[in-house]
Each structure stands twice: as C-alpha cells, then as structure tokens.
Coordinates of C-alpha atoms in Angstrom, one line a residue:
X1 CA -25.7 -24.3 78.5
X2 CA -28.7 -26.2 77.7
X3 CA -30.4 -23.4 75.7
X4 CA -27.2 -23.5 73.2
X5 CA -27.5 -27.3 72.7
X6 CA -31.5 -26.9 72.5
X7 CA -30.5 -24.1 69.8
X8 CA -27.6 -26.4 68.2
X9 CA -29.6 -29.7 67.7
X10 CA -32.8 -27.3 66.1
X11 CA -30.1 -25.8 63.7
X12 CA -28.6 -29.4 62.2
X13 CA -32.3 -30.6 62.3
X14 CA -33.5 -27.7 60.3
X15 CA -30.5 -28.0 58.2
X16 CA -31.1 -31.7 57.8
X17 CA -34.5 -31.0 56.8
X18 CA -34.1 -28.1 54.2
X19 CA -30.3 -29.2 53.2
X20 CA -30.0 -25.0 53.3
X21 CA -27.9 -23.1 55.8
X22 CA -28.7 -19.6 56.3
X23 CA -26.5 -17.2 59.2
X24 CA -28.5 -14.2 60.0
X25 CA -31.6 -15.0 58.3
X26 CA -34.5 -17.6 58.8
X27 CA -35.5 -18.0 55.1
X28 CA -32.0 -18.9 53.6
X29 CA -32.1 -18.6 49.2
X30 CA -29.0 -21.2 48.5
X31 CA -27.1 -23.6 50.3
X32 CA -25.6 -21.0 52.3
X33 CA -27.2 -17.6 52.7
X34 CA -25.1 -15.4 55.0
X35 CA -26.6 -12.0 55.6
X36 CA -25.6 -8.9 58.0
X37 CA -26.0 -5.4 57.6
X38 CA -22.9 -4.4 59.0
X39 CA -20.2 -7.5 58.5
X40 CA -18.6 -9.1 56.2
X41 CA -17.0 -12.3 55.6
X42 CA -12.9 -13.3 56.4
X43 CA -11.7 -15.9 53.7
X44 CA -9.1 -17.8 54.5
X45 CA -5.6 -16.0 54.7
X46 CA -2.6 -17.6 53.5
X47 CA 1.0 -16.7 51.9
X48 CA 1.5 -18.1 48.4
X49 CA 4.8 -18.6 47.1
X50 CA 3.9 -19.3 43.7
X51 CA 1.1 -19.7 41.6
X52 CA 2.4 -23.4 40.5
X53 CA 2.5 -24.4 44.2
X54 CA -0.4 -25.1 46.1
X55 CA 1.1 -25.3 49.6
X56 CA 1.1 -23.8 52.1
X57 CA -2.9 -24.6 51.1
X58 CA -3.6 -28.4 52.0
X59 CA -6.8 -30.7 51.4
X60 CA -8.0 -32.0 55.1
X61 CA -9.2 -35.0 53.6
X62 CA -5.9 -35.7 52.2
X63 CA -4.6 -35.4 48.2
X64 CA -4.9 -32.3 45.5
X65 CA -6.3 -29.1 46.9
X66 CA -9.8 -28.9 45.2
X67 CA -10.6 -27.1 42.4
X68 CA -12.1 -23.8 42.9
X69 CA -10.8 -23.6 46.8
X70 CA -10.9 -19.9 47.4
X71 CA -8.1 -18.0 49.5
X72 CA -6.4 -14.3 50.7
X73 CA -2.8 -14.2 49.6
X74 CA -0.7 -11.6 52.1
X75 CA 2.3 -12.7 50.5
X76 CA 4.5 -10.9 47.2
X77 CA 6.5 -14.0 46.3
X78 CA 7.4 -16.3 43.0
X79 CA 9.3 -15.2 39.3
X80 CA 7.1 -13.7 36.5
X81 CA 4.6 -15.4 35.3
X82 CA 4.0 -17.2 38.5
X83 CA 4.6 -14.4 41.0
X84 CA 1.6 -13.8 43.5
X85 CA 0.7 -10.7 45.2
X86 CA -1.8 -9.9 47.9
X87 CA -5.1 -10.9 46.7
X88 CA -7.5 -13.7 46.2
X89 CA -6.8 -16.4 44.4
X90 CA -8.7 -19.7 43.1
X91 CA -7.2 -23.4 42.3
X92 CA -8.1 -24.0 39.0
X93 CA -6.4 -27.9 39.2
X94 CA -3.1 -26.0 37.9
X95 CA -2.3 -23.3 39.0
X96 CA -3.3 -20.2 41.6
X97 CA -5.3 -17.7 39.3
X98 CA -5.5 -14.1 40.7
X99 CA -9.3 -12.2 40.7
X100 CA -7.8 -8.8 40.0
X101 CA -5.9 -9.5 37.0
X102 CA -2.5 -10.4 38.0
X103 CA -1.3 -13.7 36.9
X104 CA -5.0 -14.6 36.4
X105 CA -7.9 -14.9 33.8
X106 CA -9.0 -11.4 33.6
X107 CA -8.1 -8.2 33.0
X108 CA -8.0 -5.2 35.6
X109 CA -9.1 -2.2 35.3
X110 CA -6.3 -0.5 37.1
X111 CA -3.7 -2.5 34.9
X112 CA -2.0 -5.7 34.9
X113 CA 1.1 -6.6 35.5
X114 CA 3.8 -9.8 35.5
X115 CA 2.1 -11.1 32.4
X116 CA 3.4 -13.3 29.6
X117 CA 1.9 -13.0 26.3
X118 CA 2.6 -16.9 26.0
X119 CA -0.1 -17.1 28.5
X120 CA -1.7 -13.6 28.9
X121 CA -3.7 -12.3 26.3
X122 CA -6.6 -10.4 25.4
X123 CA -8.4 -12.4 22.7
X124 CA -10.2 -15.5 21.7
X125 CA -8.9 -18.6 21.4
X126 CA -11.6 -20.0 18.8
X127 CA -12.6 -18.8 15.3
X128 CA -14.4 -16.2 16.5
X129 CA -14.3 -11.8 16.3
X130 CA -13.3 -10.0 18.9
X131 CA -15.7 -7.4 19.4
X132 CA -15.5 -3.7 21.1
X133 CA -18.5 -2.1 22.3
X134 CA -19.4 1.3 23.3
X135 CA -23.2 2.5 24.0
X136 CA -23.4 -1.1 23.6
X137 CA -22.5 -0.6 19.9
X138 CA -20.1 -2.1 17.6
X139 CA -17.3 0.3 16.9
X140 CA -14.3 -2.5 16.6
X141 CA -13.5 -6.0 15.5
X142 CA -10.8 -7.9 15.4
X143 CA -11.5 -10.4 12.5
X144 CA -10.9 -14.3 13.0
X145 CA -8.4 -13.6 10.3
X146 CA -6.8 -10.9 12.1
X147 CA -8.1 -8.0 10.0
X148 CA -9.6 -5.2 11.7
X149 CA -12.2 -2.9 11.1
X150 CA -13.2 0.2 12.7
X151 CA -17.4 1.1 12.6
X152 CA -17.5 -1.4 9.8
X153 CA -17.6 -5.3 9.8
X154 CA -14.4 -5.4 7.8
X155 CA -13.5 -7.6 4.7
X156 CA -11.4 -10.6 3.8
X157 CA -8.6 -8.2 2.1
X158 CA -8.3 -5.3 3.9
X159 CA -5.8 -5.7 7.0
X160 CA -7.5 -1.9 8.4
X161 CA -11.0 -0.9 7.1
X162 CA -12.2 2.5 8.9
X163 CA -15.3 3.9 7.7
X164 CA -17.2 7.2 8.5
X165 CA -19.6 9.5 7.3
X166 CA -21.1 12.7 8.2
X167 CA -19.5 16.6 7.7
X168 CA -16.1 16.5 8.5
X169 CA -15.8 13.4 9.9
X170 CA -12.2 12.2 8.8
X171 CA -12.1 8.4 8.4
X172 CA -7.8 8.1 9.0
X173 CA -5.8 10.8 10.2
X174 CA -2.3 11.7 11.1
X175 CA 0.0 14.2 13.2
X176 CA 3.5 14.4 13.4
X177 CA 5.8 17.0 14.8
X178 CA 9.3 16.4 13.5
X179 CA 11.2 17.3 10.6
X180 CA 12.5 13.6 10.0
X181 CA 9.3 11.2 11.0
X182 CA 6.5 11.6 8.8
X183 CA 2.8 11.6 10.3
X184 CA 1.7 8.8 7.4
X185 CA 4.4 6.4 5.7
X186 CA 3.2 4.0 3.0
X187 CA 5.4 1.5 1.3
X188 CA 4.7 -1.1 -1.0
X189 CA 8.0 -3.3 -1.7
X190 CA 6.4 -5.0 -5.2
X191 CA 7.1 -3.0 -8.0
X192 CA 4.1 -3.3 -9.8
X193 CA 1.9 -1.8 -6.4
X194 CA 0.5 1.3 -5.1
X195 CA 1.7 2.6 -2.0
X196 CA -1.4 5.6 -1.3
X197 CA -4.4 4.9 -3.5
X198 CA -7.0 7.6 -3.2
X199 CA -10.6 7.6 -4.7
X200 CA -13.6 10.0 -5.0
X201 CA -16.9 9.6 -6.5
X202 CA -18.4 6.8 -7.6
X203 CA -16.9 3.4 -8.9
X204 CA -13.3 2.0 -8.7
X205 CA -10.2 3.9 -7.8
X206 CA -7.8 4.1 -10.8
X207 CA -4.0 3.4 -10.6
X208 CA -1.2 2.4 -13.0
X209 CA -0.9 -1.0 -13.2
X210 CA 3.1 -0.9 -13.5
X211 CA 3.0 0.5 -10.4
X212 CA 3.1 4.1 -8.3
X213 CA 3.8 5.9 -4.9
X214 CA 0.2 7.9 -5.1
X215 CA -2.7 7.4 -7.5
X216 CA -5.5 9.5 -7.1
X217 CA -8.5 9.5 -9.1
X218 CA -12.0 11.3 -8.7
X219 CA -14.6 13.0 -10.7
X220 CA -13.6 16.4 -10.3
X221 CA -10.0 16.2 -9.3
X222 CA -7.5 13.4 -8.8
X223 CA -4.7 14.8 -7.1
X224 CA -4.4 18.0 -5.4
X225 CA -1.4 19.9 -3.7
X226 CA -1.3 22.7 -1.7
X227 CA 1.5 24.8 -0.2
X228 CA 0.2 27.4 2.3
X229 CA 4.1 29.5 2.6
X230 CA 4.3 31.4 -0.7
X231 CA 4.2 35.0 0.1
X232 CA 6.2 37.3 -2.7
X233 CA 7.9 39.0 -0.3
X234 CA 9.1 36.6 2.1
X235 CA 12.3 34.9 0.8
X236 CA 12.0 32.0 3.0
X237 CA 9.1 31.3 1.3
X238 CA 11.7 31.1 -2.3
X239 CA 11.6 27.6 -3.9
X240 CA 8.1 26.3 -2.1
X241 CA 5.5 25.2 -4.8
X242 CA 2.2 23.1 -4.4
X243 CA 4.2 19.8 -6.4
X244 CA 7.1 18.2 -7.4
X245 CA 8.1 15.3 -9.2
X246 CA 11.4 14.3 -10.6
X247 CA 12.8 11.3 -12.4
X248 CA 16.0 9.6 -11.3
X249 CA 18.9 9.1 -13.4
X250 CA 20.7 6.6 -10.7
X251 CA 18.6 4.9 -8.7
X252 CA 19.8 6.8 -5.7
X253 CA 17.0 9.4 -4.2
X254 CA 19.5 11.2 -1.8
X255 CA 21.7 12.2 -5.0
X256 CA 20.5 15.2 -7.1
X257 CA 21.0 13.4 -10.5
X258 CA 17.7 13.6 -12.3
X259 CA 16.8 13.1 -15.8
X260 CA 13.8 14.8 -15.3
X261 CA 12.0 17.3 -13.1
X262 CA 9.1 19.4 -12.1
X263 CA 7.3 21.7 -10.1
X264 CA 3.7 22.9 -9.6
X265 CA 2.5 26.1 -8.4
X266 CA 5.6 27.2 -7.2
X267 CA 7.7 31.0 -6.3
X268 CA 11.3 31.5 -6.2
X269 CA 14.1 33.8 -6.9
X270 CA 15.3 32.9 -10.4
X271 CA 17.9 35.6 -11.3
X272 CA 21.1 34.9 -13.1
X273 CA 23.8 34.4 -10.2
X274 CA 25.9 37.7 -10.1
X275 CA 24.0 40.0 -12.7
X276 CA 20.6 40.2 -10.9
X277 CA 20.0 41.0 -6.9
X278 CA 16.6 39.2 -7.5
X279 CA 14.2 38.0 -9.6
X280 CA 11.1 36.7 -8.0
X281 CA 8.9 34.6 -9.8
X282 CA 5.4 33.0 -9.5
X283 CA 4.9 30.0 -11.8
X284 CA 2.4 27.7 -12.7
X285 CA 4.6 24.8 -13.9
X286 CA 8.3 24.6 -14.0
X287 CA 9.7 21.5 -16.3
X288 CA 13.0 20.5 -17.7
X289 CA 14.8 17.3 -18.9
X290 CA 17.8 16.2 -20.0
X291 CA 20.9 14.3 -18.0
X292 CA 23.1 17.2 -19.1
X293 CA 22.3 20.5 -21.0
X294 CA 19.0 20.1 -19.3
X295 CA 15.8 21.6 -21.5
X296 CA 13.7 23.8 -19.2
X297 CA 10.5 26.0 -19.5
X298 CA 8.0 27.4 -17.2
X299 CA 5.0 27.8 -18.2
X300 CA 2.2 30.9 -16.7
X301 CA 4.6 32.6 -15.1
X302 CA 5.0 36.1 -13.7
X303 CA 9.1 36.9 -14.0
X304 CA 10.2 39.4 -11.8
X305 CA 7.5 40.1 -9.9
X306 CA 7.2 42.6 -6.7
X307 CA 7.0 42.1 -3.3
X308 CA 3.3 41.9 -3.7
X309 CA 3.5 39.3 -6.6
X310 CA 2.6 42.5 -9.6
X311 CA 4.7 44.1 -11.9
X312 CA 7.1 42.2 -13.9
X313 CA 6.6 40.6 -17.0
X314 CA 4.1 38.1 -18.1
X315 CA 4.9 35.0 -20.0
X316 CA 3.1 31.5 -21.5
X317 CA 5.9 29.9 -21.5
X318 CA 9.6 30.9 -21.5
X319 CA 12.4 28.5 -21.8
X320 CA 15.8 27.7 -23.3
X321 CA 14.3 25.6 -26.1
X322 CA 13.1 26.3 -29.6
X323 CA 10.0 27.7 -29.9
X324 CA 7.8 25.1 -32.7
X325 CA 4.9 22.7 -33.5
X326 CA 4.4 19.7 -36.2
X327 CA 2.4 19.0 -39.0
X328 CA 2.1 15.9 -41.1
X329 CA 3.8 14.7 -44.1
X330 CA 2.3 12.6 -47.0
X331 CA 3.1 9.3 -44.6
X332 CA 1.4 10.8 -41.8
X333 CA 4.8 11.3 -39.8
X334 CA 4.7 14.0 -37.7
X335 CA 7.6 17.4 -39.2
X336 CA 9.0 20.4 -37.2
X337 CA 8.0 23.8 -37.8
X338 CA 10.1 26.5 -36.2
X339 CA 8.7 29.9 -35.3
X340 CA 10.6 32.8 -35.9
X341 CA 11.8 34.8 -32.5
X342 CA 13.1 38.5 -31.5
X343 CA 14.9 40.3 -29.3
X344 CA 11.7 42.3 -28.3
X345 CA 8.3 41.9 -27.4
X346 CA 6.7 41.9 -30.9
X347 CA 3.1 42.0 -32.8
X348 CA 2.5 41.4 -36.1
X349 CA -0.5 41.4 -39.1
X350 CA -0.8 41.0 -42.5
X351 CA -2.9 42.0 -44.9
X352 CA -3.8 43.5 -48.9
X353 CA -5.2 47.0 -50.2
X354 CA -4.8 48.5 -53.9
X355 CA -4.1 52.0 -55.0
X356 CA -6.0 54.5 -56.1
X357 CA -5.3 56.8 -58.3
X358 CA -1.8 56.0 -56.5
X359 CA -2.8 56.6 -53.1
X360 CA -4.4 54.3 -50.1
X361 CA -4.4 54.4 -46.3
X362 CA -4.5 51.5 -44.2
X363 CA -6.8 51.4 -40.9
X364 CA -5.0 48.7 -38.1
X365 CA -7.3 46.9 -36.4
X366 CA -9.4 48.6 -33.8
X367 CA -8.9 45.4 -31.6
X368 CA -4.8 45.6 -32.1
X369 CA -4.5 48.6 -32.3
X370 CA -5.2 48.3 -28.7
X371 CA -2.3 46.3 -27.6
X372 CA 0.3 48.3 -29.3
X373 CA 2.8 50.4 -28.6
X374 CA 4.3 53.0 -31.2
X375 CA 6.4 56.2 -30.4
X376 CA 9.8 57.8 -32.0
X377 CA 11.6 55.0 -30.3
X378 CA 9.3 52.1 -31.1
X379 CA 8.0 52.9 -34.3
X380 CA 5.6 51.1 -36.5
X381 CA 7.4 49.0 -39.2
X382 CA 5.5 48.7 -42.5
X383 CA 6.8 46.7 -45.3
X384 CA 5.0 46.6 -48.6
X385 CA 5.1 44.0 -51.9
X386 CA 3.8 45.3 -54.6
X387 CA 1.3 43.0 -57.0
X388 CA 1.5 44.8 -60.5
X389 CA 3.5 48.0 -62.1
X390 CA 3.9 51.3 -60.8
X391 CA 6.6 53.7 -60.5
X392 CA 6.9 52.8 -56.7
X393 CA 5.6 53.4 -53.5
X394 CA 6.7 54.7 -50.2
X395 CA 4.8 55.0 -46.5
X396 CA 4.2 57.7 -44.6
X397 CA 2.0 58.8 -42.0
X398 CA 2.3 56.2 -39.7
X399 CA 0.5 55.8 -36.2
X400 CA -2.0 53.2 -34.5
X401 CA -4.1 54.0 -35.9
X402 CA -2.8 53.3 -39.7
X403 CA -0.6 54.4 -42.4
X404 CA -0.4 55.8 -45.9
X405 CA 0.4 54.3 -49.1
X406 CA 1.9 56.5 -52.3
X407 CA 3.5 55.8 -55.2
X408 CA 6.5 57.2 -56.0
X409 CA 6.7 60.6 -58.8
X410 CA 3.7 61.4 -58.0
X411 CA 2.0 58.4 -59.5
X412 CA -1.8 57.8 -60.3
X413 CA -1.7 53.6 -60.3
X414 CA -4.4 51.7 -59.0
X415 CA -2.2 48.3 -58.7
X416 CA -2.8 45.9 -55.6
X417 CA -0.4 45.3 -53.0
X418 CA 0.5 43.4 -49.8
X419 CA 1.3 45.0 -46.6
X420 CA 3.1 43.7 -43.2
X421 CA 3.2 45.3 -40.0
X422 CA 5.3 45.0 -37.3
X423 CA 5.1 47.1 -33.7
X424 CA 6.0 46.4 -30.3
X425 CA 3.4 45.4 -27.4
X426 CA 2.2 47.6 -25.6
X427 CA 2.2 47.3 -21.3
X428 CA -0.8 45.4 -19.5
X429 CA -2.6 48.1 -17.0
X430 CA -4.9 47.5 -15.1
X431 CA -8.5 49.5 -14.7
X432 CA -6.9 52.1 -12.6
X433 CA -3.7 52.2 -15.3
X434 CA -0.9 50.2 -13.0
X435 CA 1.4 47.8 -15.0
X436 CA 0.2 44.4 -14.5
X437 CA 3.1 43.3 -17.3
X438 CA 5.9 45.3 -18.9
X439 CA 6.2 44.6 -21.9
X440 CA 7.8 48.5 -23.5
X441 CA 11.4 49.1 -23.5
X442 CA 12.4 44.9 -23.5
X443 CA 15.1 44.1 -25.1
X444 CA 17.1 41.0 -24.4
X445 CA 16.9 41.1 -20.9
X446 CA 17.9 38.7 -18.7
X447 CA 15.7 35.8 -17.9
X448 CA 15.0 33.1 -15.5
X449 CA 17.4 30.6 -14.9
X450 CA 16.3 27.1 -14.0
X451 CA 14.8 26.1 -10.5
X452 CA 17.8 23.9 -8.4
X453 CA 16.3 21.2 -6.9
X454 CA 14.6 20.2 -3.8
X455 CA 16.9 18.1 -1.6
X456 CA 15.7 14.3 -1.2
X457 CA 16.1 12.5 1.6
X458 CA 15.9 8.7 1.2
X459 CA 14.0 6.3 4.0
X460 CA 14.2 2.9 3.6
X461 CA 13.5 -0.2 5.7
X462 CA 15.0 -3.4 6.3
X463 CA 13.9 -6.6 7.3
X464 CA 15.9 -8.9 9.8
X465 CA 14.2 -10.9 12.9
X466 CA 11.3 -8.8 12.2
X467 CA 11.2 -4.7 10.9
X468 CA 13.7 -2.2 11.3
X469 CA 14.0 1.1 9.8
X470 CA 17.1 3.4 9.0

C-alpha cells in the first residue's frame, strides 16, 4: 500500500511539474500521451435520443454539455434529420454531429443516410469552386456560378463545358436503348435559337440567326447523315435514307400534312400500287412540294434496281414536273424555256453538209455513235432541210455509223443542206458487257411514284412546379 501512494504522489508531482500526462510511456508528446501495443481506449458509452438533445449526456460541473464532448452512441433513436445511430458523436453547442457521416459534417464512404438537403449537402457555402481531383489532378469544377466544367476551368456562359483531346477521345456521348427515349434531347424554347450547334475547324460555328434544331458548319463538311440498313434486297430496309427534312403545313408534327419534303441517300420500293410487284430504287435525293398535287423529283437515282442494287434504269432526275430552265429578258427578269420530251430514251445532233454532184454521206460522230442504239426496230431517224434548188433528195443507207444523201432523178446539184438526227440510247454495260442501265426497248413505262412519309412522333415538355415531359 505504501509503494502505490509513493507511486501516486511521484505521478501528480511529475504531472505538476511538466503539466503532461503520459499512460504507458515516460516521455509523454501532448497533454495526454496514451500508448499500448495491444489496447485501446473505451469512450464513454451512452444512448442518444436525438441529435437536438444532449441528455442523457450531462456537464458534472453543472450547465451546457461542452462543446466538442466526445461519446459512443449504442442507441438507433430520433425522426430524420435528427435520428442517431450507433456511433460516435461530438457536441458541437447544437446539436450531436455523427463521425461517420450520418446526421453529421462529413460524408462516408460507405453512404449516408437520414439526410436533409436543407442541411446536408456536398458543397461550399462561400464563393468559391468546388473542385474534383483524381491523381491529384483537376478533372471537375463546379463553378461559384453553378456552371460546370469537365477537364476544363469552364466559362461564365456555358452551363456544361467538357473538353478532350487525343485519337478518339469523345468529348460528350450518349446511349440509349429504347425505341421512345432518345440517347441526346436538345430543346431550345426561343424561336430565334439553336437547339444542337456543331462546329469543325477553325473559327466560329455558323447558325441561322432566325433560328434552327441543328446547325452544323466545318471546313470540309457541315452536316453529315448516315444510315447503316440499306441493303437492295432486304425490304425491311425499304424507305431508310441517310436524311430527311420536311416542312409543316399545320403546326402539328404528329400529322403528315407537309408542304414540303425530302430525303437524302435513301432506297425504297416505289412501284405504282397494283401494276408493279416492286420497284426498288436507290436515290440520291428525293424532293417534292406542294399542299396538294404535290411536285416531286428524285434526283441520281437507280429505278428498278436488283436485289444487288444493278440493273434498272439510270436517271438525273425524273419527276412529275416540266422539264425547263430560264433566260433573261431585256429587263433582266428571269423567262421559262421548256424542253421538248418523248416517250423513249432519245439522242439527238444536228448538223450541215452540201451535195456533190448530188450525192454526200454523212459520218455520226465517233463519240455518239457510241451511245447509240439503231436496228430494224429502232432505226435511225434522219430529217433533211434543204438550203438552195434541187430536184430533191432522199436518204438511204443508214447505220451508226452514217447515212447517205441523194437527190432525187438522178440529180447532179451541189446545193447545201441541213441534217437532224434522231436515234435511241443505247444500254450502259459494263467492262465485262452486263447492263448497268437499260435504256433499249423503253417506252412509257411506268415510273416511280412519290416516297410516303416517315411517321413523326412529337415530344414536347411542359413546365409546372418544375419540368415534366409527355
């Protein structure tokens, strides 16, 4: 008994003397230094009620529990956001504030839980960025201004600013899986916007000022569309093209009352309903307009096509309208000119010769001669005008390669004349001699009807007590 007192007044002297407590160690490093090997230390265990309470914890000396008094909750007690579970807890003058996240000042990394956003919050509460860090880099801020930038500082004006670089690194993308959602939605409610702006290349993007959906712009290409389904021979392909645009007539997108429409890069089945079993076409452009009696032309098109997108018949452009162009008159207003048209696939060339000694033949050109067809049932069509006085003439010999000129009687004139040609086109083979375009044999046949169009389904958004969609 008199060694422990002997061993209890050294203690409070040496603690008197060096105002430092230290338990397991000689050489305490702060006002108390506790150190074992092989024990811990047992905070006080209570069971909280609530996190606005402070009993059942009491001050010995009497009044408010001291701030910062440090305790073991056993208990699961109290409403959200003052419910406490088991866990330690400090008194911050307030309230009981959890170490591991719940109902306190930081954030677990197992997950929180009973917080209120009134209260609970990952932020700042000053004017300052919120920073994200990995590899102890910058890769995200939230802006004082509540903009937020991915690898970038961000701006003043844009709400999301991503930035990338590098070989096919993508700065934004989406997925979706659904045949209603859409993996990016853009929407800009003020008329005079731009919902998608894209830009390439150097210098500002361009877009309409009255307004647009997309605007693309870039040195090369501004806007491109690809459709990836467009095999010949798979109807269920019919009717997909790269693009299509279409102008409404009633402000009403689910309705299929356009004024005008279009399509880009496109294939479908385009035969007359109940004459043709099919008529599979590849096209360039489709276009037509009108409200009613609708004008429509494709343009680059291969009509009636085989299943491995040959054959058929090659066209410009083929359409129900007239086929013209303009010139200008005296005031510089532009006129019509129509072009003549025929029931088959025609050539034609003009040209002038003179008799001699009432006889002349006529050479086609090598280079047309090429692209023409001329047998008993297409024959070459010759038609002469005569430019001074003779008996007559009449033609004979024809072929492609030429004809013959002779006057009539027996005639020795040597007057001038004018000649006209007409013969039908001859097929498109390739090097190997397949039809790449039928041209022979052509007469009135059917053509292409124009495209019905693509279904459009409208999405639309209201706003009420914040944003719903329909």
């Amino acid at each position: 008994m008199k060694k422990f007192y002997l061993t209890l007044v050294a203690t409070a002297c040496f603690c008197m003397t060096n105002a430092q407590v230290g338990i397991g160690t000689t050489s305490p490093q702060a006002f108390l230094d506790i150190n074992s090997s092989t024990q811990g230390v047992i905070i006080s265990k209570v069971a909280l009620t609530s996190r606005s309470v402070q009993l059942p914890v009491v001050n010995p000396q009497g009044g408010a529990v001291v701030e910062g008094t440090l305790v073991y909750n056993t208990s699961t007690n109290g409403v959200a956001p003052f419910n406490v579970s088991p866990g330690f807890y400090f008194w911050d003058g307030s309230f009981w504030v959890a170490l591991d996240g719940t109902g306190g000042r930081d954030w677990s990394l197992l997950g929180n839980s009973g917080t209120n956003p009134a209260f609970n919050f990952l932020g700042t509460r000053d004017n300052t960025n919120l920073i994200f860090r990995t590899n102890n880099l910058q890769r995200a801020v939230v802006r004082s201004d509540g903009n937020v930038a991915i690898n970038a500082p961000g701006d003043a004006w844009t709400r999301l600013y991503v930035n990338t670089s590098g070989a096919f690194n993508d700065a934004l993308r989406g997925r979706n899986d659904d045949t209603v959602g859409n993996a990016l939605w853009a929407t800009n409610i003020n008329d005079g916007g731009t919902s998608v702006l894209g830009g390439s290349g150097a210098g500002f993007s361009i877009f309409p000022s009255t307004g647009a959906g997309v605007a693309g712009s870039g040195p090369y290409v501004g806007v491109y569309g690809s459709n990836a389904y467009g095999t010949p021979s798979n109807p269920a392909h019919y009717s997909n093209s790269g693009g299509g645009f279409s102008l409404d007539s009633d402000n009403n997108t689910a309705t299929l009352n356009n004024s005008a429409f279009a399509k880009i890069a496109g294939i479908d089945n385009i035969s007359p309903d109940g004459l043709l079993a099919s008529r599979r076409s590849l096209y360039g452009g489709y276009f037509n307009g009108g409200v009613s009696g609708q004008s429509y032309a494709y343009v680059g098109i291969k009509y009636n096509a085989n299943a491995a997108g040959g054959g058929g018949t090659n066209f410009k452009v083929i359409g129900n309208g007239s086929n013209s162009t303009m010139i200008m008159d005296e005031e510089n207003k532009p006129r019509i000119l129509f072009s003549p048209e025929a029931p088959e696939i025609l050539f034609e060339d003009y040209g002038t010769s003179q008799l001699v000694n009432g006889e002349a033949y006529v050479e086609i050109d090598p280079v047309l001669k090429k692209a023409l067809y001329i047998d008993e049932k297409h024959p070459l069509k010759v038609f002469i005008q005569l430019e001074g006085d003779c008996a007559g003439v009449f033609v004979t010999d024809k072929s492609v390669d030429g004809f013959k000129v002779k006057e009539l009687a027996k005639g020795s004139s040597n007057v001038k004349f004018s000649w006209h040609i007409v013969a039908n086109r001859a097929d498109d083979k390739d090097s190997l001699g397949n039809v790449t375009s039928e041209h022979v044999g052509l007469r009135l046949p059917y053509g292409p009807i124009p495209i019905k169009e693509t279904q459009m389904v409208k999405k639309d958004f209201k706003i009420s007590n914040g944003l719903s969609m329909n």
